[in-house]
Amino acid sequence: MGKPLKVVKYNSQSRVYYQLLMITVLFMSFFGFSLFLSGAFNKVKSADDKLVKEYELTRAYRRLYVDLLNMETGVRGFQITGSQALLEPYTTANAKLTNDLDLAKQKAKEIPGEYQQIEHWEDSIINYASLLDAQVKNKNNYRDAIPSAADLIQQKQSMDMLRDQIGNRINNKLSEIEKTYIENNKLSRNYSIAIIFGNIMFFGLCVGAFMFILRRERALMHAEERIKKSENLYRTVLDAVNDGVFEYDIDTRNIFLSQAHQNALGYDFHASGVDAEQYSHHIHPDDMPKFAEQITAMIAGERNSYQTELRLMRANGEYVWHMSRTFSLRDASDRVTKIVGINVNIDEQKKREIELEHLNAELETFTYVTSHDLRSPLVNLKGFSKELQFSIKDLDKEIEKITDKIDKNHQQQINEIIHKDIGESVNFIISSVDRMDNLTKALLDLARIGRYEIKLEKIDVKQLVETCVDSLGFEIKENNIELSVHDLPIVVSDKVALTQIFGNLIENAIKYRRDDITSKIEISCTTGPSEYRFSIKDNGRGIDDADKGKIFELFRRARNVGQVRGEGLGMAYVRATIRRLGGDIDFTSKVGEGTNFIFTIPKKLITSSSDTTPEAIET
Amino acid sequence: MLSSTATAFEIIMIEDDMGHAHLIKKNLARAGICNKIQHFDNGQKALDFFFNEDSNMDADKLLVLLDLNLPEVDGYEILKRLKSDTRTDKIPVVILTTTDNPREVDKCYELGCNAYVTKPVEYDNFSEAIQKLGLLLAIVKLPNIKHD
């Protein structure tokens, strides 16, 4: 009963692990996704920052480029016309140049590889600016001054170089920016898609988890309902069954008793049960220590089940015998948590059993005491009859001394009185007392069988029978008896008892033989499913049908025993001994053909451990 | 036979069966025991003899032959009383009874009897047993009971 419980528990435990694992996976994936999102976000953001910087740098380049163009245009117009108004773009641009250069340098610093570029340009720009400055000063000083061709060529070369390099750079940058922009766009679109996908996934997981919980919950509800249903069925069955069922919860120390059990005993406990302490008062105090000891042993796990007879108290204080069978239930960790039991009312049979035991004990005591008490007067009978014999001898001697004074007639008469009348009477008394003594002894022996304590041991029956035959060797030889002993088993039984049984049966077979034919005695054994059947078969006088019923009775003897002497107790004794060993005896017989005594002894003798035997039987 | 002057003690025989008492006396006499034998056929009378204030009992010159099955007060009770009283616990007590149940023999020794003899039913054996007991009694040395 403990096993299925264990399995259920194990399943639910693994389910808990499974759920924990699922939650962990969910959490991990959520965490991973967040990490991924923030990573992607950073990536998009840094790409955008870089783009902004590139763009700002390009704008700075562009301003520088425009400054340079304006300066050249202004100086050229001023040189040609000498008009101060046309010099205006130059002046403005020239004033901004240093600032714009610084700005471009500053922006270039933020982008690797760009700063060397601008440093490279800086010299050319300053050179070019001072070239233009010299030309403007020269024109202001000399109205008609015309720059030399070499100056103009140098100016043109510088300007071309700057314009090419910066212009190209700007163009490159612009196309780079465009490319980066497209890439960034893609990145941020991926980012958005990831967010959307992630959200959908997350939502799906939530829905899945919700569905899972819902299903679990419903299954649990179903299971609970089923348990409730089966528990109701269980309670109904318990209440319907007449035998009492009880259930003891070790943790709560609560005892539940089935309704029928309560009804039978007149209890009215609360439906939820009763405290063990309170319940224990309903067990007979004499039965309680043993019961408590066994329950303790079961709680400790030393044994799984227990069976005992105990008295339970009715509500009216009367005790009723019950057979109590208990079993322990264990949980997953193999700890005993509950003890369940069935109490069957055996009051009537138990009372009868006790009555029978008392009767048996009384009978035994009666036999024992009677045979003992009989011995006391026997001592007197024997003693005084012997003393009488002594007195007769003494009297004889005294009479001898005075024989010559008594006449022949009187002598004859005295002799007759002393030896025939008194002597014979005394002899009859002595032989009767002897017989009575034998009878009381036999009775005593019979009474002792009940008290006899069986000692089990391995016995080679063949050897045992041969010992019995040896002790009767004289009679067997004297009467030319053919005695054959077949194969006999090795049994576990009481040696003394078995010796007496075989000894008596063989002796009887010899005693009640026929004198006109050769006597044959055959001893054999057949094996039954649970017992050995021994046979002692003779070809003797046989037993008359009318006597068959008396064979095992006390002090009865069959009619055709002739001169054979006996107390008539042999077979009663033999049967009592065989029954004491757990077997029985019977016979088949025909007058003139012989008798076959068959007795059984069990293969496995259960020695009754007489827990409940009252003291009376022991004394 | 042996001289009884060395052991001049009195035998207290507690035996309810007059026949037994007679046979015991006869066989003790055959063994040469001629000590005084006082006979009680009832347990209570014996107790009165031992424990009554005005009893002129001389505890260091007594030996008890005790039967177990007695009317009124049985042999066990008498044995118990004798052995639990400092005035009488030194008196040798020989149980002489028909019972040969080992349980009863043990019980008597537990209660402090000095010897346990079974009366055999067979008279030859009975006679022999009592005579042997008589021979034993002839050489028994009684304890010296000190009176404080």
Coordinates of C-alpha atoms in Angstrom, one line a residue, chain A residues 234-235 237-239 241-248 255-262 279 325 339-344:
Chain A
Y234 CA -14.0 4.7 0.9
R235 CA -15.9 6.2 3.8
V237 CA -17.6 1.3 2.2
L238 CA -16.1 1.7 5.7
D239 CA -19.4 2.7 7.1
V241 CA -18.6 -2.8 6.5
N242 CA -19.4 -4.3 9.9
D243 CA -15.8 -4.9 10.8
G244 CA -14.4 -1.8 12.4
V245 CA -11.8 0.1 10.5
F246 CA -9.5 2.6 12.1
E247 CA -6.8 5.0 10.8
Y248 CA -4.2 6.5 13.0
I255 CA -7.6 8.4 15.2
F256 CA -10.5 8.0 12.7
L257 CA -13.0 5.2 13.4
S258 CA -15.5 4.0 10.8
Q259 CA -19.1 4.7 11.5
A260 CA -20.0 1.1 11.8
H261 CA -17.2 0.5 14.3
Q262 CA -18.4 3.4 16.4
Y279 CA -9.0 6.6 22.4
R325 CA -4.9 -6.4 12.3
I339 CA -1.3 3.1 10.8
V340 CA -4.5 1.6 9.5
G341 CA -6.2 -1.4 11.0
I342 CA -9.3 -3.6 11.0
N343 CA -10.9 -4.6 14.2
V344 CA -13.1 -7.7 13.9

